[in-house]
GROMACS .gro file of C-alpha atoms in nm:
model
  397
    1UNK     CA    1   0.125  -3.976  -1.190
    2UNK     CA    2   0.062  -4.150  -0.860
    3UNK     CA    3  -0.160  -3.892  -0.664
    4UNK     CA    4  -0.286  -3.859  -0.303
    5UNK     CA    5  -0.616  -3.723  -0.263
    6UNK     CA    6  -0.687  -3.615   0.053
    7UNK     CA    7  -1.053  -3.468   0.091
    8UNK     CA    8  -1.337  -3.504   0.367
    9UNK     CA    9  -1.591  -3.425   0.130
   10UNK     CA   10  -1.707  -3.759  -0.011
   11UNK     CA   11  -1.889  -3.688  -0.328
   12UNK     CA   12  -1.647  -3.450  -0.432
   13UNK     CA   13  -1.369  -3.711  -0.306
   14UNK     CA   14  -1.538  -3.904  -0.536
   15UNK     CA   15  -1.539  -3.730  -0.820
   16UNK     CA   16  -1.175  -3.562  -0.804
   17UNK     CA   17  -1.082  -3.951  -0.832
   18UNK     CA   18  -1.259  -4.073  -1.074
   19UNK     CA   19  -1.202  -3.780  -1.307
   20UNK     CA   20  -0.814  -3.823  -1.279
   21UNK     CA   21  -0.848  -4.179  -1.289
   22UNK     CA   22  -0.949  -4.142  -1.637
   23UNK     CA   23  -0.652  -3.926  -1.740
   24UNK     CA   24  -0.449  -4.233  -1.624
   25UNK     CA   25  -0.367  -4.141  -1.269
   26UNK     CA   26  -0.341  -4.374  -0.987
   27UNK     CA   27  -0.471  -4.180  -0.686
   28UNK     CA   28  -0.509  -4.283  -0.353
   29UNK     CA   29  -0.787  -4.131  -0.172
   30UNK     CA   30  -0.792  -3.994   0.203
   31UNK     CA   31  -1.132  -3.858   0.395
   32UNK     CA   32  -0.930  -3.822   0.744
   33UNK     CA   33  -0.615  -3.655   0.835
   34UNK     CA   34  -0.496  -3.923   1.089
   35UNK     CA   35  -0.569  -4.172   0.825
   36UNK     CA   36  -0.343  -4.004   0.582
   37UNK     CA   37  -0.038  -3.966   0.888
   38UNK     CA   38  -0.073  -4.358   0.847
   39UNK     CA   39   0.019  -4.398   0.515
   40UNK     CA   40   0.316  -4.166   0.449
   41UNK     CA   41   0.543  -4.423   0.468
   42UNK     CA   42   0.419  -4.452   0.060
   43UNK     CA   43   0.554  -4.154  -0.158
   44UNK     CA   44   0.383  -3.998  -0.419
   45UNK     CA   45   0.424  -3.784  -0.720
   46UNK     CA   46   0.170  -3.529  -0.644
   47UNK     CA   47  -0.052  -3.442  -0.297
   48UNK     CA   48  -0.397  -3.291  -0.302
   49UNK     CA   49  -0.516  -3.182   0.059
   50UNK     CA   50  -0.777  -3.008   0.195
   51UNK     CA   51  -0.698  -2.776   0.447
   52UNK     CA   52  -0.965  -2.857   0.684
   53UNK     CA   53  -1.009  -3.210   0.776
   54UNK     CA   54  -1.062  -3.388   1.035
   55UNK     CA   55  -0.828  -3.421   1.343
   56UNK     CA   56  -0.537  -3.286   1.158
   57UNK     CA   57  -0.503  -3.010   0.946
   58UNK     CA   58  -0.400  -2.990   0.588
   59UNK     CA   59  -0.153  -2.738   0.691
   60UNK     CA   60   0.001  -2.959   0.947
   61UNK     CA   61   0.017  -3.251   0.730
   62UNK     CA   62   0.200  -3.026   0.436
   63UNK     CA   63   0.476  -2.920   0.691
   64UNK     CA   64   0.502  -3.323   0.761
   65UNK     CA   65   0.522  -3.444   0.415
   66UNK     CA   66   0.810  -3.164   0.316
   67UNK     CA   67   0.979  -3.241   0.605
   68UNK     CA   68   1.037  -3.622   0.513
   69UNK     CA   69   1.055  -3.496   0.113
   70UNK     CA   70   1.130  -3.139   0.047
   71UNK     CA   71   1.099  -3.221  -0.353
   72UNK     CA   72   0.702  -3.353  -0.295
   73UNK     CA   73   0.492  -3.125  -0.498
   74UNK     CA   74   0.135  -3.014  -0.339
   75UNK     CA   75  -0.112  -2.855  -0.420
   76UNK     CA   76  -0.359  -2.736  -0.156
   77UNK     CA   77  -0.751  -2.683  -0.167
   78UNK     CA   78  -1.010  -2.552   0.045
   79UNK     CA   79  -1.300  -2.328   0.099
   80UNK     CA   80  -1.395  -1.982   0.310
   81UNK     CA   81  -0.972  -2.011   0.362
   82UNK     CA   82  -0.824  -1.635   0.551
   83UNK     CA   83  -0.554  -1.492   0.304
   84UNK     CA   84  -0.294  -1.618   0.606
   85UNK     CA   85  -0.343  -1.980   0.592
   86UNK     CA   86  -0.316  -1.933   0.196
   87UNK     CA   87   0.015  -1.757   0.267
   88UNK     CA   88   0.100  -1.979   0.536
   89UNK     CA   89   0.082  -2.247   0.294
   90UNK     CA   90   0.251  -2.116   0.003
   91UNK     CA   91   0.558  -2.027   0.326
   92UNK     CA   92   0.545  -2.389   0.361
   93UNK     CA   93   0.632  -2.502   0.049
   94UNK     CA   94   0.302  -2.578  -0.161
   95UNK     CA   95   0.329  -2.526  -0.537
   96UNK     CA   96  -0.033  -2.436  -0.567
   97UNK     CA   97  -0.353  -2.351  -0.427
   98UNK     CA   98  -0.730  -2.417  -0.494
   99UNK     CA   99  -1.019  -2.221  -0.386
  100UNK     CA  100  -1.364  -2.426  -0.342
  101UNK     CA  101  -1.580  -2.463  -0.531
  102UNK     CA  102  -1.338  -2.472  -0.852
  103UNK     CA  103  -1.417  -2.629  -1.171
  104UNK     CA  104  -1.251  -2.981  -1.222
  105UNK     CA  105  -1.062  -2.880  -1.545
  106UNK     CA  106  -0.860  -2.599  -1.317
  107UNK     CA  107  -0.720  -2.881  -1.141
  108UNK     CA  108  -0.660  -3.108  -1.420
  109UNK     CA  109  -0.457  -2.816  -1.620
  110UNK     CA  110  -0.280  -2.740  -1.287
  111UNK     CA  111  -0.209  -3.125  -1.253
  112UNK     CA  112  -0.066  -3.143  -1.648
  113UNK     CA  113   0.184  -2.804  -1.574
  114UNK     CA  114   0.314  -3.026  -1.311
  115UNK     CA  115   0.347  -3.318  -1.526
  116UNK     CA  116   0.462  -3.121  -1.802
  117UNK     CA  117   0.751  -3.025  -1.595
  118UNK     CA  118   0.810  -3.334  -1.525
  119UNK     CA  119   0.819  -3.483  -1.835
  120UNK     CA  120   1.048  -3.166  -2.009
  121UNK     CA  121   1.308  -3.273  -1.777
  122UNK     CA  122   1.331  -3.574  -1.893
  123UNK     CA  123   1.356  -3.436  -2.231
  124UNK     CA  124   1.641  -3.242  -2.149
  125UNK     CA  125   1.840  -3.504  -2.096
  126UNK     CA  126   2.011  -3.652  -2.421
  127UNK     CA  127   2.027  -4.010  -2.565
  128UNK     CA  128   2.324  -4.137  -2.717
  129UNK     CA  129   2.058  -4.275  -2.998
  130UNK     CA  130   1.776  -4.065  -3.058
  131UNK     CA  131   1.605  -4.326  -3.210
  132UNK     CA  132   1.644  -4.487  -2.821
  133UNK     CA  133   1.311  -4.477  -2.619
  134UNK     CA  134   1.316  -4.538  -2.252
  135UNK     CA  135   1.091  -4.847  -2.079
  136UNK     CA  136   0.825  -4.733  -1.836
  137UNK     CA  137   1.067  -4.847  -1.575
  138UNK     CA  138   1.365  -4.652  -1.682
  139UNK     CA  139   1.178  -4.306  -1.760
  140UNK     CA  140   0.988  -4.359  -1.383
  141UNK     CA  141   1.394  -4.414  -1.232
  142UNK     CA  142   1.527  -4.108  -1.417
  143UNK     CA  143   1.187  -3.872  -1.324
  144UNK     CA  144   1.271  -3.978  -0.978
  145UNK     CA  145   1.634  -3.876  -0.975
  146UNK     CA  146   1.521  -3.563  -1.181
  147UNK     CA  147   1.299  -3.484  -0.890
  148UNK     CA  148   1.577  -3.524  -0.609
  149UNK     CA  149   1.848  -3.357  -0.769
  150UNK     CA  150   2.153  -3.295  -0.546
  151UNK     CA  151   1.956  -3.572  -0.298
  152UNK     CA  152   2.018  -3.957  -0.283
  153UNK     CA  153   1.725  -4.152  -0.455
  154UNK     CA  154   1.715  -4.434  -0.183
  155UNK     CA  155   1.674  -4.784  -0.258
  156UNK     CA  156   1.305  -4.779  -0.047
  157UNK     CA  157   1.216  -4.467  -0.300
  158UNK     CA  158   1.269  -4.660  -0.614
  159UNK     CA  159   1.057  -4.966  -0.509
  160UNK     CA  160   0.750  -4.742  -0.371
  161UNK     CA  161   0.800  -4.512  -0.724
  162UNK     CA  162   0.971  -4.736  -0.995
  163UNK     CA  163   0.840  -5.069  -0.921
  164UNK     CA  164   0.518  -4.929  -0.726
  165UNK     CA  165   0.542  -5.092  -0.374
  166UNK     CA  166   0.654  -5.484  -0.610
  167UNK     CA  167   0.915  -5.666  -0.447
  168UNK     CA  168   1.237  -5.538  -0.595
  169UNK     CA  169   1.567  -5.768  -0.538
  170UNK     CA  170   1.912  -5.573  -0.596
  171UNK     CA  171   2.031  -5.725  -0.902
  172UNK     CA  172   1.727  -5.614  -1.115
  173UNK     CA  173   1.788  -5.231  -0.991
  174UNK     CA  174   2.152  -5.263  -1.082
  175UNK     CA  175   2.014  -5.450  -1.450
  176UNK     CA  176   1.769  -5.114  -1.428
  177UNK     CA  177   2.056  -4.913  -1.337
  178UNK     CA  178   2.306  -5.050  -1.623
  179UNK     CA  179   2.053  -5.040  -1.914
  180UNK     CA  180   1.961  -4.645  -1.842
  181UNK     CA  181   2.323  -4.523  -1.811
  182UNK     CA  182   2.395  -4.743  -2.118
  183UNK     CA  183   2.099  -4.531  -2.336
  184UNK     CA  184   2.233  -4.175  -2.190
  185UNK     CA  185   2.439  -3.935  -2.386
  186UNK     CA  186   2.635  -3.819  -2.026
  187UNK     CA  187   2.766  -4.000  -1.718
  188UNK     CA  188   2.497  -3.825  -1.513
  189UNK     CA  189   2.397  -4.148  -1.274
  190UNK     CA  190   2.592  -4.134  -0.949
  191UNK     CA  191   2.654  -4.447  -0.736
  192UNK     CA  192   2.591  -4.376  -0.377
  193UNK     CA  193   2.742  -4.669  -0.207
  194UNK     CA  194   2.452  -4.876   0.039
  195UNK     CA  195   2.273  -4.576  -0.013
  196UNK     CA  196   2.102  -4.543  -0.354
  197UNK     CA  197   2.143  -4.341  -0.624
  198UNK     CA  198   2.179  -3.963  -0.711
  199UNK     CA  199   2.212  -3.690  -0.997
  200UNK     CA  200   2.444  -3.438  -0.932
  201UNK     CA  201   2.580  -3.298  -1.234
  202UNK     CA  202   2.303  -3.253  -1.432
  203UNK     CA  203   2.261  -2.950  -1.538
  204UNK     CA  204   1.904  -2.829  -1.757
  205UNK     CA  205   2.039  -2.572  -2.027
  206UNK     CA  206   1.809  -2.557  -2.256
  207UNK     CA  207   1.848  -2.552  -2.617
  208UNK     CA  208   1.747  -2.243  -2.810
  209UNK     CA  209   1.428  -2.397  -2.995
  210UNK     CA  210   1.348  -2.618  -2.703
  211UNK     CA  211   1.351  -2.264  -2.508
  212UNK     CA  212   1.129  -2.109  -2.774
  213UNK     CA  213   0.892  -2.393  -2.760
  214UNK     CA  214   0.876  -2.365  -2.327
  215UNK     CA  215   0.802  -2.029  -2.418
  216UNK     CA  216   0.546  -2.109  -2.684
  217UNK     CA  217   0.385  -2.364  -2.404
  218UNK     CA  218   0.402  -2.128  -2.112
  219UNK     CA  219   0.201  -1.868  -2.299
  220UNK     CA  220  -0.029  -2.099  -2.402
  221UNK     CA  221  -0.118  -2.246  -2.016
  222UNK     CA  222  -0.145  -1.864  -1.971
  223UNK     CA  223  -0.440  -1.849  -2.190
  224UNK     CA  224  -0.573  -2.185  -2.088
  225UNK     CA  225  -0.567  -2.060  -1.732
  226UNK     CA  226  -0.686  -1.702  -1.779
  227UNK     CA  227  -0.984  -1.882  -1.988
  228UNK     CA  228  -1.014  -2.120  -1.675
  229UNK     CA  229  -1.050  -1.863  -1.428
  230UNK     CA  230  -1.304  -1.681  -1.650
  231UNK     CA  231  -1.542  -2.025  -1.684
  232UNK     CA  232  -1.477  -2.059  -1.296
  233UNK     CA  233  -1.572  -1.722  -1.203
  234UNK     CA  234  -1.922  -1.756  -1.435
  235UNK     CA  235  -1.987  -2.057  -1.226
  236UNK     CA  236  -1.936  -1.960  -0.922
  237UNK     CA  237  -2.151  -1.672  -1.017
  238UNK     CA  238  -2.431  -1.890  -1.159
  239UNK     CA  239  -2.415  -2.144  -0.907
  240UNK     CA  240  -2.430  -1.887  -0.598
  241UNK     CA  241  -2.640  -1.578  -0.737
  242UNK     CA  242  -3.054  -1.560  -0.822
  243UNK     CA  243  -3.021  -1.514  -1.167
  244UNK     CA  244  -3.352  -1.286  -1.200
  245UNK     CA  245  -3.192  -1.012  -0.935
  246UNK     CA  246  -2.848  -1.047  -0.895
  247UNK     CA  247  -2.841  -1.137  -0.537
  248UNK     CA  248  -2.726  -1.424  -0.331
  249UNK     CA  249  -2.952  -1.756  -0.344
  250UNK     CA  250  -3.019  -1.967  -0.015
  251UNK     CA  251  -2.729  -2.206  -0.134
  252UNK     CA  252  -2.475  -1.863  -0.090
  253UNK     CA  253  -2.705  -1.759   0.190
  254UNK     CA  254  -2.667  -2.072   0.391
  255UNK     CA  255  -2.270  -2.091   0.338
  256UNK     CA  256  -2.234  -1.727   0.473
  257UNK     CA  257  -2.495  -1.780   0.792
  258UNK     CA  258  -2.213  -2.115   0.845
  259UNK     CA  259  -1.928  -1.856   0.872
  260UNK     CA  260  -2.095  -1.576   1.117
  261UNK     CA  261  -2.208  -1.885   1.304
  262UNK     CA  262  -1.826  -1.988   1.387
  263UNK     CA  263  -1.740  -1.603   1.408
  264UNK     CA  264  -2.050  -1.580   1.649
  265UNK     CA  265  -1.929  -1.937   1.879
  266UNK     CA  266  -1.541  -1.790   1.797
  267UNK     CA  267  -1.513  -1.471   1.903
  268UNK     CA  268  -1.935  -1.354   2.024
  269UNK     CA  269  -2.009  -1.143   1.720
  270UNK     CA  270  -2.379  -1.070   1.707
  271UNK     CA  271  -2.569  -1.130   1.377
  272UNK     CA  272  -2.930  -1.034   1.327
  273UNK     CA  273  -3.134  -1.136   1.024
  274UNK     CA  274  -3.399  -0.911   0.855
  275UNK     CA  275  -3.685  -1.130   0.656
  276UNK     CA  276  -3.869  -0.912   0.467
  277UNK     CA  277  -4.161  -1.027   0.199
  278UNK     CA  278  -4.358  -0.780  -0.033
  279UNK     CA  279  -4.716  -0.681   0.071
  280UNK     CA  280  -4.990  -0.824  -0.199
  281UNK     CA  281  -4.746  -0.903  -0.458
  282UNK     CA  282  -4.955  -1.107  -0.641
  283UNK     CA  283  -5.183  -0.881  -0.737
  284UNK     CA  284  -4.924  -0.649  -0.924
  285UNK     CA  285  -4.837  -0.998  -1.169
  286UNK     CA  286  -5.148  -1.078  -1.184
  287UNK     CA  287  -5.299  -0.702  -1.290
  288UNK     CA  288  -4.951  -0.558  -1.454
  289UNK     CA  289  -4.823  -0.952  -1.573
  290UNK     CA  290  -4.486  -1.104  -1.473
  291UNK     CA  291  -4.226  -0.916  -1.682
  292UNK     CA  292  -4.380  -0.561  -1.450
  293UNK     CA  293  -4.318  -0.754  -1.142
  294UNK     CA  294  -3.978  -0.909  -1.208
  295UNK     CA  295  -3.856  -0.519  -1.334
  296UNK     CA  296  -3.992  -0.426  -1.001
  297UNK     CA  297  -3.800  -0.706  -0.798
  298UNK     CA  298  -3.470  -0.581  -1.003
  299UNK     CA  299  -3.488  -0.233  -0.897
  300UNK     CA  300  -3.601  -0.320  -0.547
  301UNK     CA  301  -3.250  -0.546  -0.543
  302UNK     CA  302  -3.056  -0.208  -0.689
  303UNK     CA  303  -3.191  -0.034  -0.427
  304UNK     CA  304  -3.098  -0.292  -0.117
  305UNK     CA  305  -2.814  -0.321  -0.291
  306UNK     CA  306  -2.730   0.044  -0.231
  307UNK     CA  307  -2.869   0.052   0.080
  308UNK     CA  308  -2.706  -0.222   0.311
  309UNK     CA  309  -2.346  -0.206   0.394
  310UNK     CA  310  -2.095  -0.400   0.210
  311UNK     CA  311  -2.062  -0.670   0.507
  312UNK     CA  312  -2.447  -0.716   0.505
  313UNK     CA  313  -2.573  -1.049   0.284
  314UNK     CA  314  -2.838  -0.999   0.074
  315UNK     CA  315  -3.019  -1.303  -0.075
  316UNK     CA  316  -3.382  -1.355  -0.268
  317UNK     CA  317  -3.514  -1.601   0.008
  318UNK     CA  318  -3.789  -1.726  -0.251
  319UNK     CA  319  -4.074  -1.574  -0.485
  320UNK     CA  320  -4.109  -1.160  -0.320
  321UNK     CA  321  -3.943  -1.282  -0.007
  322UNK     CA  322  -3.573  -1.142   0.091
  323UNK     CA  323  -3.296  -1.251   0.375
  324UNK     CA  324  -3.074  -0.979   0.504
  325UNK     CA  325  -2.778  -1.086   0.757
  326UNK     CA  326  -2.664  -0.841   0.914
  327UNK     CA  327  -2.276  -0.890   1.088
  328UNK     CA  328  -2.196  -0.775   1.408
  329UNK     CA  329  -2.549  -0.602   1.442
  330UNK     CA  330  -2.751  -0.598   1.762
  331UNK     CA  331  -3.168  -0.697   1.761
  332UNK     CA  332  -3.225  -0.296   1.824
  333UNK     CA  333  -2.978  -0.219   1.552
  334UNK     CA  334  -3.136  -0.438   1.302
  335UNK     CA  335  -3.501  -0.312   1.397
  336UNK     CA  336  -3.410   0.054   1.312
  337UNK     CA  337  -3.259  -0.059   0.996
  338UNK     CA  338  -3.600  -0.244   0.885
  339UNK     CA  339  -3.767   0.097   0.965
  340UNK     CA  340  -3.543   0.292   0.773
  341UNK     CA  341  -3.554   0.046   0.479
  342UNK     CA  342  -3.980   0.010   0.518
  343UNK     CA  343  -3.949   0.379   0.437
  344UNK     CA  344  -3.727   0.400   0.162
  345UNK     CA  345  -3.910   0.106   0.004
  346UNK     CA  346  -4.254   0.296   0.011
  347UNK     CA  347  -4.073   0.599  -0.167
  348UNK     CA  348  -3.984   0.386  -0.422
  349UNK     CA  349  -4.105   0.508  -0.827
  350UNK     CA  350  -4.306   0.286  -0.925
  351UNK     CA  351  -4.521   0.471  -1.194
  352UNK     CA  352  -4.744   0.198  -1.343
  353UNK     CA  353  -4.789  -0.059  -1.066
  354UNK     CA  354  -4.822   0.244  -0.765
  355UNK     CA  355  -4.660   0.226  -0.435
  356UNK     CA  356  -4.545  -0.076  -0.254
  357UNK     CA  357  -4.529  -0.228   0.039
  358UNK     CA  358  -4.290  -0.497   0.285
  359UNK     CA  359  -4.346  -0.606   0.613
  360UNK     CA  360  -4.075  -0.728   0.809
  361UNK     CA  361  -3.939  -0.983   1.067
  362UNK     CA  362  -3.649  -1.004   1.278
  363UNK     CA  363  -3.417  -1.239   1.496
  364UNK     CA  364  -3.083  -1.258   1.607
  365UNK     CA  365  -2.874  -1.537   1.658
  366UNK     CA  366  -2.855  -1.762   1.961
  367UNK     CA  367  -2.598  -2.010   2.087
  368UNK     CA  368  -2.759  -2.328   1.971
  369UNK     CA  369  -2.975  -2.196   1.655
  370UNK     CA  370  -2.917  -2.319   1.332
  371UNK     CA  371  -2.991  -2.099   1.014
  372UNK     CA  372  -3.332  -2.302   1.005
  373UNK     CA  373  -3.466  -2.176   1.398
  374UNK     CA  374  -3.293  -1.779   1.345
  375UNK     CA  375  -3.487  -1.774   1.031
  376UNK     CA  376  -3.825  -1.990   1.199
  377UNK     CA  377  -3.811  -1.699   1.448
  378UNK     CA  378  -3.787  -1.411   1.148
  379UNK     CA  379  -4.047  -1.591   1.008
  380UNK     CA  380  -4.326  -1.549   1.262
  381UNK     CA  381  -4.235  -1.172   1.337
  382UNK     CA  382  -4.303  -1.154   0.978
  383UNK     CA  383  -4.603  -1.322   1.006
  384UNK     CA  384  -4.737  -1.114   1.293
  385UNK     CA  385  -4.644  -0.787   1.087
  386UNK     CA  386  -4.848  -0.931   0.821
  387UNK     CA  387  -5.134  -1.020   1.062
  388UNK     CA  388  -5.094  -0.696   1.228
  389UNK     CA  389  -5.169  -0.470   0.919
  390UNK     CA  390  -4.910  -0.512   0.658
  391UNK     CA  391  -4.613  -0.229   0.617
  392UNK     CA  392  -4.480  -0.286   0.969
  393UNK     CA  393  -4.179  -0.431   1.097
  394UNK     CA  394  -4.238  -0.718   1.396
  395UNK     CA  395  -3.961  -0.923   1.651
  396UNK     CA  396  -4.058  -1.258   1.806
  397UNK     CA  397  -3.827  -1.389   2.092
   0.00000   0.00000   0.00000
């Protein structure tokens, strides 16, 4: 298939096309939006945009390539997308949708359904010969036409599709033209006179076993996709979660801070951030060993768990130290909430290693900060707790 890729991204720009270029795509690749506006005038067999690009967004540019070809299949992708641009998208006329980060082989089976469609049209129609077989050319001619049904196939859409862009004089697309129609069962091929060429009457009915077998294949993408979305949602879990405790890393930590950033800049939502690191630590692995202290870190993340709201982001910062972002929450807020959790911390059962400890620091985010400076700032108010007595729960401005 001849694809357009069109994602800012450039490793993973990178990698979408190389991976399809080895199943024998040609794809054209896109970082910018505007970029993309300037080569439209090319038509493809399948688009692949991101939604958010630069200077134009995917959206827009889907709405623009439907309106010039109504038929053009797309399939949209993108990441930390609100359910109404999905929907918005789907309104438009998409065929499918991505969520980032997705495993490569979700695309590639969406990409082959596509193809397979493709390709079963073309199998619907009959040969007078069955022992016929149609040239490259011909079977690219008669996907197009299959595509565009009750459309004209313009003279301009064969040479971008059938003879890829190649200078294509008349008499070789009526030769083209003669030699299909000659190898077809039915008068399907219309004439459209200065126009092009069209398929009107064409109608897919198909045959019992052929319908058993769509069946047979439709079942099976089922389970190939079900088993897709399984592997996808184990990665996404590995790649985003501490796999000791069961909470976000700083990789998931860092992509949610991005959001309530833009929701902070967007529309002034506060967002305060609780660092919080266990008092002498070390000395429960090194008295008790490290399979006492990593039970202890598991029920300490049950029991944040449990305590924070479901809008509050939890993540294992590093070693006994946690982040807590806390959403629309103001600096006071957040400092009775440390309090609160100081004490449920110390009441914590912890039979063979005694009661523990966490001291605490706090910050809220500013207009300029970055996730590094909110969390610099969180870091010294834990520091001063620390350097204050341990157990205590300290704000630097």
């Amino acid at each position: 298939m001849k694809i357009l890729l069109l994602e800012d991204d450039i490793s993973l720009n990178k990698a979408i096309k190389k991976v399809l270029e080895l199943d024998d795509h040609f794809v054209h690749t896109f970082l910018d939006g505007q970029d993309l506006i300037d080569g439209l005038e090319v038509r493809y067999d399948l688009y692949i945009l991101d939604i958010n690009v630069p200077h134009i967004s995917g959206l827009e540019l889907l709405d623009i390539i439907l309106g010039q070809n109504s038929q053009a299949k797309v399939i949209m992708i993108s990441s930390n997308t609100d359910i109404q641009s999905i929907q918005t998208a789907y309104d438009l006329g998409c065929v499918d949708y991505l969520k980032k980060p997705f495993h490569i082989t979700e695309l590639r089976a969406k990409i082959n359904r596509l193809k397979s469609e493709r390709e079963h049209s073309v199998s619907l129609v009959s040969l007078k010969d069955t022992r016929e077989t149609l040239t490259k050319k011909e079977k690219r001619l008669l996907n197009l036409l299959l595509d565009n049904q009750m459309y004209t196939v313009t003279y301009e859409m064969i040479e971008q599709d059938v003879y890829e862009n190649k200078p294509m004089s008349m008499d070789a697309l009526r030769a083209l033209v003669r030699r299909l129609r000659a190898k077809l069962a039915d008068d399907i091929i219309e004439n459209m006179i200065d126009e092009g060429y069209s398929i009107s009457n064409f109608s897919a009915v198909p045959h019992e076993n052929t319908q058993n077998h769509t069946e047979q294949n439709m079942e099976a993408l089922q389970e190939e996709n079900r088993l897709l979305k399984v592997e996808k949602e184990v990665l996404l879990k590995k790649s985003t979660t501490d796999p000791l405790t069961g909470l976000y890393n700083r990789i998931k930590i860092q992509e949610i801070f991005l959001y309530e950033q833009q929701q902070f800049i967007r529309h002034g939502d506060s967002l305060s951030v609780i660092l919080m690191d266990l008092d002498n630590f070390k000395v429960v692995n090194d008295s008790h060993g490290h399979n006492i202290g990593d039970r202890y870190l598991q029920e300490l993340a049950g029991t944040l768990s449990a305590f924070f709201r479901k809008v509050d982001m939890i993540g294992r910062w590093g070693g006994e130290e946690f982040i807590i972002l806390l959403p629309r929450t103001s600096l006071a807020e957040a400092k009775e909430i440390a309090l609160e959790l100081r004490e449920k911390i110390n009441g914590m059962d912890c039979p063979k290693i005694g009661q523990q400890t966490a001291s605490f620091g706090l910050s809220t985010l500013a207009k300029q900060d970055t996730l590094n400076t909110v969390v610099h700032r969180a870091d010294k108010g834990l520091f001063l707790a620390k350097e204050r007595g341990k157990n205590r729960v300290e704000i630097t401005l």
